[in-house]
Tab-separated table of C-alpha atoms and ligand atoms in Angstrom:
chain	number	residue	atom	x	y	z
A	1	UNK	CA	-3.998	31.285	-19.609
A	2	UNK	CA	-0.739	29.352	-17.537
A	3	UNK	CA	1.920	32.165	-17.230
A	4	UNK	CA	4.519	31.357	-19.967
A	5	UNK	CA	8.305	31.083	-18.705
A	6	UNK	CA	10.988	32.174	-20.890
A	7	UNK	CA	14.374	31.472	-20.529
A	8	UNK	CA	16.407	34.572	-21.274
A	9	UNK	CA	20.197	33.730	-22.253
A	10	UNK	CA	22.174	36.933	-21.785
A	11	UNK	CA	19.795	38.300	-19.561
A	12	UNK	CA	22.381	40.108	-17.006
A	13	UNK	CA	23.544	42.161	-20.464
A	14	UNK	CA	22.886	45.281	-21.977
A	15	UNK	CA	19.637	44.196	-24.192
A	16	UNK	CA	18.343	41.335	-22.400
A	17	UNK	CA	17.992	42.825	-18.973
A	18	UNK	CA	15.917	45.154	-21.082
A	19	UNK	CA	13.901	42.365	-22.041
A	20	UNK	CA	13.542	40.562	-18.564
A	21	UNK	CA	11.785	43.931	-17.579
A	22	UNK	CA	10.025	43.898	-20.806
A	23	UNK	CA	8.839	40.786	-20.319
A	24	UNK	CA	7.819	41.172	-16.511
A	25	UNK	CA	5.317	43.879	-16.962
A	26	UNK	CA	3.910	41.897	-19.976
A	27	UNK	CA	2.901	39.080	-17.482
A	28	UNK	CA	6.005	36.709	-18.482
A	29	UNK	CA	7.732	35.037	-16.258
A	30	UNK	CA	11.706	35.309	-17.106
A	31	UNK	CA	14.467	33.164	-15.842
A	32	UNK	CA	18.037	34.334	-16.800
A	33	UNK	CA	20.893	32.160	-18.096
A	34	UNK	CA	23.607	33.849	-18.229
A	35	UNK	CA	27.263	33.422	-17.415
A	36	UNK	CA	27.923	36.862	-16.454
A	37	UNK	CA	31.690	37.286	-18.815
A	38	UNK	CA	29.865	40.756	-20.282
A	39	UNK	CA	26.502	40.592	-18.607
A	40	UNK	CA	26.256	42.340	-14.813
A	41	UNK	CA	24.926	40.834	-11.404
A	42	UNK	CA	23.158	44.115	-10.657
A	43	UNK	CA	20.909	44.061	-13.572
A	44	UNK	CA	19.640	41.230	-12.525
A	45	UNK	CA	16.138	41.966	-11.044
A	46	UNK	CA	14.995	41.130	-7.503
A	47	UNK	CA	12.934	37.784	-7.931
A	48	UNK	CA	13.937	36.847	-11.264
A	49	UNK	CA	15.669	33.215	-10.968
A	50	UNK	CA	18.989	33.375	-12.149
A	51	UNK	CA	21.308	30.511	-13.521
A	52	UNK	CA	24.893	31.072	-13.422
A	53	UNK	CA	25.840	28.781	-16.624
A	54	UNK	CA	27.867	28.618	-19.752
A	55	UNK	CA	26.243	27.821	-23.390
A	56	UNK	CA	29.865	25.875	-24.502
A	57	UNK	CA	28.464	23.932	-21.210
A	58	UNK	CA	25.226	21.457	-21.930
A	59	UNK	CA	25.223	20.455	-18.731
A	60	UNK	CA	25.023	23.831	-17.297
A	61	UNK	CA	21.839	24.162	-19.893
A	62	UNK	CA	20.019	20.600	-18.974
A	63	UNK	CA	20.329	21.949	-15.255
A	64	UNK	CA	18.334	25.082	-16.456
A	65	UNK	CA	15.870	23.181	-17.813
A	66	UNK	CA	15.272	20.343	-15.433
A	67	UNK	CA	15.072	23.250	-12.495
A	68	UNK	CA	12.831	25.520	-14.692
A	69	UNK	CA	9.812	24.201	-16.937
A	70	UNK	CA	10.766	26.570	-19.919
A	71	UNK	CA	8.399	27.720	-22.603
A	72	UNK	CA	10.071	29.761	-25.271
A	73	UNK	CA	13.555	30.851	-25.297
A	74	UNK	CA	15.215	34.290	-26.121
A	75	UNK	CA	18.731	33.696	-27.375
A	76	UNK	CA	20.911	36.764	-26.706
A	77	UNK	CA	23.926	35.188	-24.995
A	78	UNK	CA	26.911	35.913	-27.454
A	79	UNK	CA	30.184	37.771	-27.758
A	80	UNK	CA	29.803	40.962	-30.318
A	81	UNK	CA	33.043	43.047	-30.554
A	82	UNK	CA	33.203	42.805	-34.064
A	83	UNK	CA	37.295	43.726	-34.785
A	84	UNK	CA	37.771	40.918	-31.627
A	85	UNK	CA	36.425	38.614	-33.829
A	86	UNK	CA	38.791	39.104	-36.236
A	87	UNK	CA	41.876	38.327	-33.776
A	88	UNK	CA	40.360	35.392	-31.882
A	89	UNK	CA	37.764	33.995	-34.098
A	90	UNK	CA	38.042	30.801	-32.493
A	91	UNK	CA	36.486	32.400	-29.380
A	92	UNK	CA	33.810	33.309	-31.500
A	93	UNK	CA	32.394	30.346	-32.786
A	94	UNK	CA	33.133	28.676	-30.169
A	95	UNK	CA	30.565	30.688	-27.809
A	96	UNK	CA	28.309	32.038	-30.895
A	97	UNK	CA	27.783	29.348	-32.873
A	98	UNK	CA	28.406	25.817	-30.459
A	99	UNK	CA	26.668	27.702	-27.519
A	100	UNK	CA	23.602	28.066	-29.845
A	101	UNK	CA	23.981	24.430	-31.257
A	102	UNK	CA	24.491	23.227	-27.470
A	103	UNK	CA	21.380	25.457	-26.329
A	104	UNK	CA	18.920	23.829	-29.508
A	105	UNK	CA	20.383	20.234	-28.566
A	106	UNK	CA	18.892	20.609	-25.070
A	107	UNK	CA	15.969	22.462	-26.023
A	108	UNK	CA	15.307	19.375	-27.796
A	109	UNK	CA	15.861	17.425	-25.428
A	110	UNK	CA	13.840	19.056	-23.009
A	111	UNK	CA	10.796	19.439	-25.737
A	112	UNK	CA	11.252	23.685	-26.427
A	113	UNK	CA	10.427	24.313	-29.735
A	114	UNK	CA	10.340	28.394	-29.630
A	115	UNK	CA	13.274	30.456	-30.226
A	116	UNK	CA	13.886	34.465	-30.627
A	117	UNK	CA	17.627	34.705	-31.752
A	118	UNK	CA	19.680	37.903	-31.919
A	119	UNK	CA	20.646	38.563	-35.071
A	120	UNK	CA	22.464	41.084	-36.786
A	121	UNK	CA	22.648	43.454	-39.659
A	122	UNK	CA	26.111	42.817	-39.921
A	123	UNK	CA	24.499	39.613	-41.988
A	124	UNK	CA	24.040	41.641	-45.089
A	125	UNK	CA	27.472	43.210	-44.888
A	126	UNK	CA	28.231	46.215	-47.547
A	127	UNK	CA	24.501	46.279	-48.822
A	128	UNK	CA	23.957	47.235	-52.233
A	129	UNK	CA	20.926	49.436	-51.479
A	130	UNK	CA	19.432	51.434	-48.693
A	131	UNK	CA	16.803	50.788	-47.021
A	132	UNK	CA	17.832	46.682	-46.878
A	133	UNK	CA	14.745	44.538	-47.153
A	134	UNK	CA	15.290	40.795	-45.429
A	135	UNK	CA	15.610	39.239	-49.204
A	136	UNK	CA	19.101	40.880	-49.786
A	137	UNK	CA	21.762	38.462	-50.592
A	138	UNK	CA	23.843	37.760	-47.271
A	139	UNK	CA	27.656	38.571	-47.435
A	140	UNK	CA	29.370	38.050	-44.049
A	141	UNK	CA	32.467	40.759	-43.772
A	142	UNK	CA	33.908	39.079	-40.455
A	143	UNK	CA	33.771	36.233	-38.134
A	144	UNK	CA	31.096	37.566	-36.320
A	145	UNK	CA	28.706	38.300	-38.881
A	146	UNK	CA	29.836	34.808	-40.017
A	147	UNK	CA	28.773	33.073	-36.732
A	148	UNK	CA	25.671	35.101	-37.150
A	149	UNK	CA	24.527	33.587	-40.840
A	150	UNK	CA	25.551	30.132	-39.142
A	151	UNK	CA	23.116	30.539	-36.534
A	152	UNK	CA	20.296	31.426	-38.737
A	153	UNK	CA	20.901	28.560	-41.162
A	154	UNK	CA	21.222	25.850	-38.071
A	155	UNK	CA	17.614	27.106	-37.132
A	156	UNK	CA	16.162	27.232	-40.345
A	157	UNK	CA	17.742	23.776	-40.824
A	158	UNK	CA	15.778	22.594	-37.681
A	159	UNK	CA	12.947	23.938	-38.514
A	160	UNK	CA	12.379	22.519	-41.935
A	161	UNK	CA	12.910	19.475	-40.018
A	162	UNK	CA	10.315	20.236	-37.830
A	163	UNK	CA	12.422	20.640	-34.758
A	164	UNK	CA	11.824	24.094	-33.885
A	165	UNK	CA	9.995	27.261	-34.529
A	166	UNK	CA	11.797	30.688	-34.276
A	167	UNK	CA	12.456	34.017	-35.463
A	168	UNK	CA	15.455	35.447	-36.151
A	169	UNK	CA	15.767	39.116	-35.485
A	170	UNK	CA	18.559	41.465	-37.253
A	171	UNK	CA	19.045	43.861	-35.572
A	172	UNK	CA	20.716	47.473	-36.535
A	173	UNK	CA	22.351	49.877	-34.111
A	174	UNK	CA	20.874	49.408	-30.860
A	175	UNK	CA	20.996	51.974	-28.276
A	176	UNK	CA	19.593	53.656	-25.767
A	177	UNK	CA	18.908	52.817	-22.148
A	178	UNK	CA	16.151	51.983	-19.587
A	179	UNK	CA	13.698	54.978	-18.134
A	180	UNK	CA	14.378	53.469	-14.545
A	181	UNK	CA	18.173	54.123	-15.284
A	182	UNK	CA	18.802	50.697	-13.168
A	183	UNK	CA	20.394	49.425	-16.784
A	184	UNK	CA	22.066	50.770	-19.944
A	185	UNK	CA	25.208	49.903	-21.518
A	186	UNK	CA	28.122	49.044	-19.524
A	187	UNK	CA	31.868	48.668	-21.197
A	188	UNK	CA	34.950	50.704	-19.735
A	189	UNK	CA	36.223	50.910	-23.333
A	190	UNK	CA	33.170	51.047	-25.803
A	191	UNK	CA	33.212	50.892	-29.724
A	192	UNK	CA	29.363	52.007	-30.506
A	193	UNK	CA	28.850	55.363	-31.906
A	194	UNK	CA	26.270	56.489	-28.626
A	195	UNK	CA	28.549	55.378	-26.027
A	196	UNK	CA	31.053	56.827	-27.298
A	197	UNK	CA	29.203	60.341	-27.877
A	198	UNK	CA	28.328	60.220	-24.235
A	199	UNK	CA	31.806	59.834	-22.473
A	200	UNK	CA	32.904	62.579	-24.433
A	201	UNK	CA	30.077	64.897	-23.788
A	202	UNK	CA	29.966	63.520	-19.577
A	203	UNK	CA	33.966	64.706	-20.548
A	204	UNK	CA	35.305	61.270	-19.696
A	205	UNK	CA	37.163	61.456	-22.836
A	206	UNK	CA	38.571	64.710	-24.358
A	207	UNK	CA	37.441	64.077	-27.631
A	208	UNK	CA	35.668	61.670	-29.514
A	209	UNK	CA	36.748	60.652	-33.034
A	210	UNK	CA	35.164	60.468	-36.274
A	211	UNK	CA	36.034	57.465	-37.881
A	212	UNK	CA	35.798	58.516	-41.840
A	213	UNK	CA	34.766	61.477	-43.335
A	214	UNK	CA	34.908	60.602	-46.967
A	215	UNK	CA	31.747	58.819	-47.453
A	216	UNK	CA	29.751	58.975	-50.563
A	217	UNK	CA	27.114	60.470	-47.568
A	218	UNK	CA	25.427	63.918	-47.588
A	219	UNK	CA	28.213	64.975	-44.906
A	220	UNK	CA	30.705	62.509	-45.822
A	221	UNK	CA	30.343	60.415	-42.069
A	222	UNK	CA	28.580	57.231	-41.563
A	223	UNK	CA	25.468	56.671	-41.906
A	224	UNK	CA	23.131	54.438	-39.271
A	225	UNK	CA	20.219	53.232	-38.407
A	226	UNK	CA	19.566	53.777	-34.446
A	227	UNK	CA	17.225	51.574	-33.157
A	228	UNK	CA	15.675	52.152	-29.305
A	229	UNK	CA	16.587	49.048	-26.901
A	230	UNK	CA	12.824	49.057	-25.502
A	231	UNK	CA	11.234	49.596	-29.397
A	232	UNK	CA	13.900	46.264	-29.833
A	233	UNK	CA	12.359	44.266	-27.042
A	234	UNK	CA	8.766	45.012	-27.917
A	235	UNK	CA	9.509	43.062	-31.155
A	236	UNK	CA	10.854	40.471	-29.367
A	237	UNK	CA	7.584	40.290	-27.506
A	238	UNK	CA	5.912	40.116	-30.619
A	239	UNK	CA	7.699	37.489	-32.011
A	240	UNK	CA	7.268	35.458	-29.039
A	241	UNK	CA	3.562	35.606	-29.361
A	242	UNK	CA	4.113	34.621	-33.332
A	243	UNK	CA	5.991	31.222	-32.132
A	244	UNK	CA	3.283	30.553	-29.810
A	245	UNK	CA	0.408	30.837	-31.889
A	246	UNK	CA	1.773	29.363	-34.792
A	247	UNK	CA	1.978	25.472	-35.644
A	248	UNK	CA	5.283	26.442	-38.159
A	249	UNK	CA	7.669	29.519	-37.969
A	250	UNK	CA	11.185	30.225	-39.607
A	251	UNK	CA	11.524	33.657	-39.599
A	252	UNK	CA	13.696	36.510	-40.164
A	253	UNK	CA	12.725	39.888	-39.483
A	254	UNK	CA	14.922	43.678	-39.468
A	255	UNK	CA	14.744	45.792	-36.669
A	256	UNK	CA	15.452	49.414	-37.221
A	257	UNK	CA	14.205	52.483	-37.687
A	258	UNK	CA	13.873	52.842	-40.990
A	259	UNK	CA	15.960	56.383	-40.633
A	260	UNK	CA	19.407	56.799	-41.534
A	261	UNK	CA	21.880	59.461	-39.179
A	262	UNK	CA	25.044	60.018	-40.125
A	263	UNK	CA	27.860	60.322	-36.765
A	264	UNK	CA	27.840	64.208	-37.613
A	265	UNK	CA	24.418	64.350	-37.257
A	266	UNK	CA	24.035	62.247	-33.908
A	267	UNK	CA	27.053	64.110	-32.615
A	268	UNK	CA	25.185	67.875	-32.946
A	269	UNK	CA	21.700	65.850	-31.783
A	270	UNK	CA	23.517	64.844	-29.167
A	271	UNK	CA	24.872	68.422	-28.498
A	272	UNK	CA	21.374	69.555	-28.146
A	273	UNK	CA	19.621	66.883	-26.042
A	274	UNK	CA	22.668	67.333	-23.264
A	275	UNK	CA	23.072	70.917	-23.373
A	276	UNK	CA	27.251	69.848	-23.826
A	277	UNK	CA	29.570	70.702	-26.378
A	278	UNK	CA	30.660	67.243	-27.459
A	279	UNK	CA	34.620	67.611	-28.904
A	280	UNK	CA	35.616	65.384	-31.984
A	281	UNK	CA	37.916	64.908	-34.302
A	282	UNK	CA	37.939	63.731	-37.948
A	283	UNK	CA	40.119	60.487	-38.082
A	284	UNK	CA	40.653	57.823	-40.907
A	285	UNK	CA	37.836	55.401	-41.490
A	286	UNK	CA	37.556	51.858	-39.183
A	287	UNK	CA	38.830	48.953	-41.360
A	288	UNK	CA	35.518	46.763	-42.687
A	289	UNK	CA	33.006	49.915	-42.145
A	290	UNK	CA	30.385	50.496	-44.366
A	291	UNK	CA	29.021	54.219	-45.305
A	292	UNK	CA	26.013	53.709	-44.998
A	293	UNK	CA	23.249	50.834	-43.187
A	294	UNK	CA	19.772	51.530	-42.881
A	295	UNK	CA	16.629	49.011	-42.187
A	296	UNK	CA	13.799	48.513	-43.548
A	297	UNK	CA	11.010	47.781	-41.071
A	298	UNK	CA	8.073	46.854	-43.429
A	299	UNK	CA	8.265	43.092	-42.694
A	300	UNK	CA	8.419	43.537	-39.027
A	301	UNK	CA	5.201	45.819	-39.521
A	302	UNK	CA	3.377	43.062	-41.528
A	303	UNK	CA	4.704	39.842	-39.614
A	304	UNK	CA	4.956	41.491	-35.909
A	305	UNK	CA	2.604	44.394	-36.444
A	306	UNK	CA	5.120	46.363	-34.847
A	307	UNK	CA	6.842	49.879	-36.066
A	308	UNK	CA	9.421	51.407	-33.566
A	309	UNK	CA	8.119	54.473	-31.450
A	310	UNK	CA	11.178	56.310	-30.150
A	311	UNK	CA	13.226	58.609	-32.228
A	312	UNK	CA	16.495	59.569	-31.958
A	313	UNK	CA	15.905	62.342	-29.650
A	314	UNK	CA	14.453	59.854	-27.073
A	315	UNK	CA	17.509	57.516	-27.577
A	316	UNK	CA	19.925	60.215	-26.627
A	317	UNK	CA	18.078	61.277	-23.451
A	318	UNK	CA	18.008	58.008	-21.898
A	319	UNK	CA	21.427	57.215	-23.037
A	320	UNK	CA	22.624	60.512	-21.514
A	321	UNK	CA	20.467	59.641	-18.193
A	322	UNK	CA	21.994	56.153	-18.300
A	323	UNK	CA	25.691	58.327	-18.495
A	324	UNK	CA	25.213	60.758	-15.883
A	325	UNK	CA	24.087	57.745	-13.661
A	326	UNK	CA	26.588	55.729	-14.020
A	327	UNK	CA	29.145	58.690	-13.921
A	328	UNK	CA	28.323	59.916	-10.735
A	329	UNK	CA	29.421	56.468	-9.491
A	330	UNK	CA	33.309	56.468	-10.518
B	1	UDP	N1	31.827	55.723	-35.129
B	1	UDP	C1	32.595	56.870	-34.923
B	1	UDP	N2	33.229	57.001	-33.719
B	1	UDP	C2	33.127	56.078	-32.718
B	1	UDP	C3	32.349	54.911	-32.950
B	1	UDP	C4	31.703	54.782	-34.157
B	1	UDP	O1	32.719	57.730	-35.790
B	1	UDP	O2	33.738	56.257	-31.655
B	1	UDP	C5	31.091	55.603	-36.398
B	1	UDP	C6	31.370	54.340	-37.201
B	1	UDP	O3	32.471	54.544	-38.064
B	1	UDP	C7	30.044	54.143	-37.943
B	1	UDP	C8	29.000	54.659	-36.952
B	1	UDP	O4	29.713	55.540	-36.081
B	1	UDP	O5	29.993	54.972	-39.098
B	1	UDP	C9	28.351	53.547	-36.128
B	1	UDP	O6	29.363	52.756	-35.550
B	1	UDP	P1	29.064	51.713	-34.378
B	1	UDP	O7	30.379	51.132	-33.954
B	1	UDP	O8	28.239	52.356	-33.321
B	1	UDP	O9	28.153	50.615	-35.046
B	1	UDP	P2	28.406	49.671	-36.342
B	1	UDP	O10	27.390	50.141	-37.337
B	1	UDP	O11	29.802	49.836	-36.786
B	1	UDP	O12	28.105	48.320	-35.823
């Protein structure tokens, strides 16, 4: 069989450089779009072509795919700083949701009818139950969850009209880094949970906080569902082999654990996996946070045939190796 190319927007970020190695030692052949605002030069792999372009751009998108005879695409590139979104939401559809309408126009155009988008779990916003299952009713809590929802209904728009095939993955909170510790997440100032955890245990911070301790939770914290980047990009494989055997596809599909930990529980986790004493302190709870968010994964298990394989053990040791890497450096 002809080696399939995939076009991986956001590949110089924290996921998809993930998933250009993922894809690599699947036999892929991955060319990265990205315009490198969040995403890094020096993920970028030796040999992988690289396109230095902008999704508000089409013309930096027909030049992708008049150089590079695309198969599939994987549609990462997007902005995701959730309380940004509520200052400059402009910003955010403008990348988010006319990027993606700019990328499908010149898939189109170019004849690419397979899409894997990034979504989010932020689509579902305050869930009413635990574990969410794909059919819950979508309630968008900010303008990035909104550009999110958008995104999805564009493509399942298209595809009804038989313009495209995709599946749209939601994911929960990724984390985690690679084993080669060339990649992992990069942000001077992050917001996640696991970053955060890990600057204060490297002791690049004094203290961490807590954001809300007055949960209806067992131990009053939030509650989340950590999901391994590489379990993440497997299903992303997975789903790429679903577009291309299938005639039809409008998918969407959640990608967690299945496991809920609240921030106490991560924090003493994390306690053991580094041998640190991690410092915190309780603090009031983050405007728009919900207690608790946890996946389930039965769909992706039926559709993808794929159930995740590293706990949260595993996701703290390669975040902490990712940490102490990229500590040694500054
Ligand atoms: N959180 C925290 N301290 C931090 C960052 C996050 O206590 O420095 C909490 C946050 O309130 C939530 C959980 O950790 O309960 C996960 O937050 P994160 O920002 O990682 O992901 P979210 O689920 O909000 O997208």
């Amino acid at each position: 069989m002809k080696t399939k190319t995939i076009l991986v927007t956001g590949g110089a970020g924290y996921i998809g450089s993930h998933m250009v190695r993922v894809l690599r030692e699947a036999g892929f052949k991955p060319v990265i779009f990205d315009n490198l605002s969040t995403g890094h030069r020096e993920f970028i792999p030796r040999g992988v072509p690289f396109v230095c372009g902008d999704l508000r751009d089409p013309k930096d998108i027909r030049k992708a795919f008049i150089k590079h005879k695309i198969d599939a695409v994987i549609h990462f590139a997007a902005l995701i700083v959730v309380p940004e979104s509520v200052i400059e939401p402009f910003k955010y559809y403008e990348n988010n949701v006319l990027g993606s309408l700019n990328l499908f126009s010149e898939m189109e155009r170019a004849g690419i009818r397979n899409v894997v988008f990034s979504s989010s779990a932020c689509v579902y916003g305050q869930p009413l139950r635990n574990p969410i299952m794909e059919n819950e009713p979508l309630k968008v809590a900010n303008p990035y969850g909104a550009t999110k929802v958008m995104v999805e209904q564009i493509l399942g728009d298209l595809a009804f009209a038989g313009k495209m095939k995709y599946v749209a993955l939601r994911y929960f909170n990724v984390a985690g880094a690679h084993p080669s510790g060339e990649i992992g997440i990069k942000m001077d100032r992050p917001t996640h949970l696991i970053p955060n955890v890990m600057q204060a245990a490297s002791g690049k911070v004094k203290e961490m906080k807590v954001f809300g301790h007055n949960y209806p939770t067992p131990d009053g914290t939030g509650v989340r569902d950590y999901i391994h980047v590489l379990d993440l990009c497997e299903a992303h494989l997975l789903a790429l082999k679903l577009l291309f055997k299938r005639r039809e596809c409008a998918e969407m599909i959640n990608l967690g654990n299945g496991k809920g930990f609240s921030v106490l529980q991560v924090i003493r986790a994390a306690q053991k996996v580094t041998g640190r004493k991690i410092p915190f302190k309780l603090c009031p709870k983050r405007p728009g946070d919900c207690p608790s968010v946890v996946a389930s994964f039965q769909k992706a298990k039926k559709v993808l045939g794929w159930a995740p394989k590293r706990g949260l053990d595993e996701i703290l040791s390669s975040a902490w190796g990712w940490e102490q890497k990229i500590s040694s450096r500054t």
